[in-house]
Amino acid sequence: MSHKIYLVSACLLGINCRYNGSSSKIPELETLVDSGRIMPVCPEVLGGLSTPRDACEIVGDANGSEKVQTKSGLDCSDAFKKGAQRVMEICKACDVEKVILKANSPSCGCGFIYDGTFSGKLIEGNGLTSQLLLDNGIEVYNENNWTEAEFI
């Protein structure tokens, strides 16, 4: 009998892969870890970015296009797109239907992301990985709402 596999942002499982080299461990996820059904992922690391790295946000321009960049203006869009695609490939290979990703992140945020001004202000929107997964029918949750879904 096969069991469902769930992807979870590695930082939520205590892996120090956030932009600043830290994690955002959620102890309540231990139940899922103990089930043996969790696969940790970090789209930004999978996209080739180092840990630590400069903080990034999704920034729009006057033409309506968006890119992911650092506060100093370095365009990291390609790495974010590559990481999102790699997470999507893992989801397809493992028949993943649900994921738990880090809230507000330019990769993983679902529902809200930072507004691109590096001021800490949130706006409605999704990170690149979350949007790609949602577009492909995968349910995306974060550390604030994952208990609303049934895992296990």
PDB file of C-alpha atoms in Angstrom:
ATOM      1  CA  MET A   1       0.000   0.000   0.000  1.00  0.00           C
ATOM      2  CA  SER A   2       1.460   3.335  -1.001  1.00  0.00           C
ATOM      3  CA  HIS A   3       1.066   6.434   1.100  1.00  0.00           C
ATOM      4  CA  LYS A   4       0.709  10.013  -0.017  1.00  0.00           C
ATOM      5  CA  ILE A   5       3.884  12.073   0.004  1.00  0.00           C
ATOM      6  CA  TYR A   6       3.729  15.733   1.013  1.00  0.00           C
ATOM      7  CA  LEU A   7       6.321  18.362   0.235  1.00  0.00           C
ATOM      8  CA  VAL A   8       7.137  20.808   3.021  1.00  0.00           C
ATOM      9  CA  SER A   9       9.386  23.846   2.931  1.00  0.00           C
ATOM     10  CA  ALA A  10      12.655  22.641   4.410  1.00  0.00           C
ATOM     11  CA  CYS A  11      12.920  25.725   6.631  1.00  0.00           C
ATOM     12  CA  LEU A  12       9.639  24.770   8.344  1.00  0.00           C
ATOM     13  CA  LEU A  13      11.251  21.463   9.316  1.00  0.00           C
ATOM     14  CA  GLY A  14      14.217  23.146  10.994  1.00  0.00           C
ATOM     15  CA  ILE A  15      16.659  23.084   8.078  1.00  0.00           C
ATOM     16  CA  ASN A  16      18.690  26.300   8.006  1.00  0.00           C
ATOM     17  CA  CYS A  17      18.049  27.255   4.388  1.00  0.00           C
ATOM     18  CA  ARG A  18      16.221  30.596   4.658  1.00  0.00           C
ATOM     19  CA  TYR A  19      17.792  33.615   2.990  1.00  0.00           C
ATOM     20  CA  ASN A  20      19.446  34.640   6.282  1.00  0.00           C
ATOM     21  CA  GLY A  21      20.720  31.147   7.078  1.00  0.00           C
ATOM     22  CA  SER A  22      18.031  30.407   9.656  1.00  0.00           C
ATOM     23  CA  SER A  23      14.974  28.168   9.788  1.00  0.00           C
ATOM     24  CA  SER A  24      11.364  28.727  10.812  1.00  0.00           C
ATOM     25  CA  LYS A  25      10.798  25.353  12.439  1.00  0.00           C
ATOM     26  CA  ILE A  26       7.188  24.478  13.221  1.00  0.00           C
ATOM     27  CA  PRO A  27       7.278  21.793  15.954  1.00  0.00           C
ATOM     28  CA  GLU A  28       3.692  20.755  15.193  1.00  0.00           C
ATOM     29  CA  LEU A  29       4.887  19.374  11.849  1.00  0.00           C
ATOM     30  CA  GLU A  30       6.784  16.618  13.702  1.00  0.00           C
ATOM     31  CA  THR A  31       3.696  14.387  13.465  1.00  0.00           C
ATOM     32  CA  LEU A  32       3.941  14.507   9.688  1.00  0.00           C
ATOM     33  CA  VAL A  33       7.693  13.946   9.804  1.00  0.00           C
ATOM     34  CA  ASP A  34       7.164  10.899  12.022  1.00  0.00           C
ATOM     35  CA  SER A  35       4.682   9.506   9.483  1.00  0.00           C
ATOM     36  CA  GLY A  36       7.481   9.127   6.942  1.00  0.00           C
ATOM     37  CA  ARG A  37       5.451  10.971   4.313  1.00  0.00           C
ATOM     38  CA  ILE A  38       7.321  14.267   4.228  1.00  0.00           C
ATOM     39  CA  MET A  39       9.859  15.403   1.660  1.00  0.00           C
ATOM     40  CA  PRO A  40      11.636  18.678   2.524  1.00  0.00           C
ATOM     41  CA  VAL A  41      12.238  21.115  -0.334  1.00  0.00           C
ATOM     42  CA  CYS A  42      13.646  24.605  -0.702  1.00  0.00           C
ATOM     43  CA  PRO A  43      12.858  26.035  -4.140  1.00  0.00           C
ATOM     44  CA  GLU A  44      15.458  28.765  -3.794  1.00  0.00           C
ATOM     45  CA  VAL A  45      18.252  26.300  -3.024  1.00  0.00           C
ATOM     46  CA  LEU A  46      16.976  23.969  -5.764  1.00  0.00           C
ATOM     47  CA  GLY A  47      17.204  26.968  -8.093  1.00  0.00           C
ATOM     48  CA  GLY A  48      20.900  27.367  -7.323  1.00  0.00           C
ATOM     49  CA  LEU A  49      20.864  30.127  -4.713  1.00  0.00           C
ATOM     50  CA  SER A  50      23.207  29.892  -1.741  1.00  0.00           C
ATOM     51  CA  THR A  51      22.442  29.994   1.959  1.00  0.00           C
ATOM     52  CA  PRO A  52      22.679  32.638   3.238  1.00  0.00           C
ATOM     53  CA  ARG A  53      21.673  34.923   0.369  1.00  0.00           C
ATOM     54  CA  ASP A  54      20.303  38.427  -0.042  1.00  0.00           C
ATOM     55  CA  ALA A  55      16.594  38.777   0.664  1.00  0.00           C
ATOM     56  CA  CYS A  56      14.470  38.910  -2.476  1.00  0.00           C
ATOM     57  CA  GLU A  57      10.999  40.190  -3.260  1.00  0.00           C
ATOM     58  CA  ILE A  58       8.787  40.143  -6.335  1.00  0.00           C
ATOM     59  CA  VAL A  59       8.966  43.572  -7.942  1.00  0.00           C
ATOM     60  CA  GLY A  60       6.674  44.876 -10.672  1.00  0.00           C
ATOM     61  CA  ASP A  61       7.593  47.446 -13.290  1.00  0.00           C
ATOM     62  CA  ALA A  62       5.691  50.066 -15.270  1.00  0.00           C
ATOM     63  CA  ASN A  63       5.095  47.568 -18.097  1.00  0.00           C
ATOM     64  CA  GLY A  64       3.259  45.156 -15.812  1.00  0.00           C
ATOM     65  CA  SER A  65       5.965  42.499 -15.780  1.00  0.00           C
ATOM     66  CA  GLU A  66       7.441  41.105 -12.600  1.00  0.00           C
ATOM     67  CA  LYS A  67      10.855  39.935 -11.550  1.00  0.00           C
ATOM     68  CA  VAL A  68      12.375  38.630  -8.355  1.00  0.00           C
ATOM     69  CA  GLN A  69      15.193  40.823  -7.168  1.00  0.00           C
ATOM     70  CA  THR A  70      17.295  41.805  -4.199  1.00  0.00           C
ATOM     71  CA  LYS A  71      17.025  45.194  -2.524  1.00  0.00           C
ATOM     72  CA  SER A  72      20.128  46.288  -4.465  1.00  0.00           C
ATOM     73  CA  GLY A  73      18.392  45.375  -7.745  1.00  0.00           C
ATOM     74  CA  LEU A  74      20.090  42.070  -8.594  1.00  0.00           C
ATOM     75  CA  ASP A  75      17.653  40.059 -10.731  1.00  0.00           C
ATOM     76  CA  CYS A  76      17.277  36.527  -9.331  1.00  0.00           C
ATOM     77  CA  SER A  77      14.218  35.604 -11.411  1.00  0.00           C
ATOM     78  CA  ASP A  78      15.906  32.768 -13.296  1.00  0.00           C
ATOM     79  CA  ALA A  79      16.939  30.985 -10.089  1.00  0.00           C
ATOM     80  CA  PHE A  80      13.429  31.351  -8.640  1.00  0.00           C
ATOM     81  CA  LYS A  81      11.850  30.020 -11.851  1.00  0.00           C
ATOM     82  CA  LYS A  82      14.306  27.120 -11.982  1.00  0.00           C
ATOM     83  CA  GLY A  83      13.578  26.222  -8.349  1.00  0.00           C
ATOM     84  CA  ALA A  84       9.825  26.372  -8.927  1.00  0.00           C
ATOM     85  CA  GLN A  85      10.141  24.084 -11.938  1.00  0.00           C
ATOM     86  CA  ARG A  86      12.261  21.596  -9.984  1.00  0.00           C
ATOM     87  CA  VAL A  87       9.677  21.479  -7.179  1.00  0.00           C
ATOM     88  CA  MET A  88       6.978  20.904  -9.802  1.00  0.00           C
ATOM     89  CA  GLU A  89       9.002  18.018 -11.248  1.00  0.00           C
ATOM     90  CA  ILE A  90       9.283  16.458  -7.774  1.00  0.00           C
ATOM     91  CA  CYS A  91       5.529  16.827  -7.281  1.00  0.00           C
ATOM     92  CA  LYS A  92       4.844  15.057 -10.572  1.00  0.00           C
ATOM     93  CA  ALA A  93       7.366  12.285  -9.912  1.00  0.00           C
ATOM     94  CA  CYS A  94       5.975  11.595  -6.422  1.00  0.00           C
ATOM     95  CA  ASP A  95       2.285  12.192  -7.234  1.00  0.00           C
ATOM     96  CA  VAL A  96       2.115  14.992  -4.661  1.00  0.00           C
ATOM     97  CA  GLU A  97      -1.316  16.569  -4.176  1.00  0.00           C
ATOM     98  CA  LYS A  98      -0.665  18.848  -1.166  1.00  0.00           C
ATOM     99  CA  VAL A  99       2.258  20.927   0.036  1.00  0.00           C
ATOM    100  CA  ILE A 100       3.037  23.091   3.056  1.00  0.00           C
ATOM    101  CA  LEU A 101       5.202  26.059   2.130  1.00  0.00           C
ATOM    102  CA  LYS A 102       6.647  29.099   3.925  1.00  0.00           C
ATOM    103  CA  ALA A 103       4.222  32.007   4.134  1.00  0.00           C
ATOM    104  CA  ASN A 104       5.022  35.349   2.482  1.00  0.00           C
ATOM    105  CA  SER A 105       8.081  34.098   0.592  1.00  0.00           C
ATOM    106  CA  PRO A 106       8.716  35.149  -3.030  1.00  0.00           C
ATOM    107  CA  SER A 107       8.961  31.420  -3.779  1.00  0.00           C
ATOM    108  CA  CYS A 108       6.585  29.783  -1.351  1.00  0.00           C
ATOM    109  CA  GLY A 109       4.125  32.457  -0.244  1.00  0.00           C
ATOM    110  CA  CYS A 110       0.493  31.607  -0.897  1.00  0.00           C
ATOM    111  CA  GLY A 111      -2.139  34.292  -0.511  1.00  0.00           C
ATOM    112  CA  PHE A 112       0.272  37.000   0.602  1.00  0.00           C
ATOM    113  CA  ILE A 113       3.786  38.043  -0.373  1.00  0.00           C
ATOM    114  CA  TYR A 114       5.948  41.057   0.412  1.00  0.00           C
ATOM    115  CA  ASP A 115       5.131  44.033  -1.802  1.00  0.00           C
ATOM    116  CA  GLY A 116       8.534  44.501  -3.467  1.00  0.00           C
ATOM    117  CA  THR A 117       9.543  47.600  -1.507  1.00  0.00           C
ATOM    118  CA  PHE A 118      11.523  45.701   1.169  1.00  0.00           C
ATOM    119  CA  SER A 119       9.481  47.547   3.801  1.00  0.00           C
ATOM    120  CA  GLY A 120       7.833  44.472   5.336  1.00  0.00           C
ATOM    121  CA  LYS A 121       4.436  45.319   3.824  1.00  0.00           C
ATOM    122  CA  LEU A 122       2.349  42.366   2.613  1.00  0.00           C
ATOM    123  CA  ILE A 123       0.078  42.331  -0.423  1.00  0.00           C
ATOM    124  CA  GLU A 124      -2.179  39.683  -1.910  1.00  0.00           C
ATOM    125  CA  GLY A 125      -0.269  37.368  -4.196  1.00  0.00           C
ATOM    126  CA  ASN A 126       1.625  34.116  -4.514  1.00  0.00           C
ATOM    127  CA  GLY A 127       5.280  33.237  -4.764  1.00  0.00           C
ATOM    128  CA  LEU A 128       6.569  31.698  -7.984  1.00  0.00           C
ATOM    129  CA  THR A 129       6.604  28.111  -6.714  1.00  0.00           C
ATOM    130  CA  SER A 130       3.191  28.353  -5.083  1.00  0.00           C
ATOM    131  CA  GLN A 131       1.660  29.829  -8.229  1.00  0.00           C
ATOM    132  CA  LEU A 132       3.125  27.107 -10.444  1.00  0.00           C
ATOM    133  CA  LEU A 133       1.841  24.377  -8.124  1.00  0.00           C
ATOM    134  CA  LEU A 134      -1.615  25.955  -7.877  1.00  0.00           C
ATOM    135  CA  ASP A 135      -1.753  26.275 -11.673  1.00  0.00           C
ATOM    136  CA  ASN A 136      -1.124  22.521 -11.838  1.00  0.00           C
ATOM    137  CA  GLY A 137      -3.854  21.565  -9.368  1.00  0.00           C
ATOM    138  CA  ILE A 138      -1.710  21.067  -6.280  1.00  0.00           C
ATOM    139  CA  GLU A 139      -3.137  22.305  -2.978  1.00  0.00           C
ATOM    140  CA  VAL A 140      -0.811  24.798  -1.292  1.00  0.00           C
ATOM    141  CA  TYR A 141      -0.892  25.518   2.444  1.00  0.00           C
ATOM    142  CA  ASN A 142       1.458  27.402   4.746  1.00  0.00           C
ATOM    143  CA  GLU A 143       2.492  27.220   8.398  1.00  0.00           C
ATOM    144  CA  ASN A 144      -0.525  29.319   9.347  1.00  0.00           C
ATOM    145  CA  ASN A 145      -3.285  27.287   7.692  1.00  0.00           C
ATOM    146  CA  TRP A 146      -2.000  23.737   7.148  1.00  0.00           C
ATOM    147  CA  THR A 147      -4.175  22.360   9.950  1.00  0.00           C
ATOM    148  CA  GLU A 148      -7.246  23.234   7.853  1.00  0.00           C
ATOM    149  CA  ALA A 149      -6.329  20.412   5.469  1.00  0.00           C
ATOM    150  CA  GLU A 150      -6.174  16.699   6.068  1.00  0.00           C
ATOM    151  CA  PHE A 151      -2.660  15.298   6.008  1.00  0.00           C
ATOM    152  CA  ILE A 152      -2.001  11.585   6.670  1.00  0.00           C
TER     153      ILE A 152
END
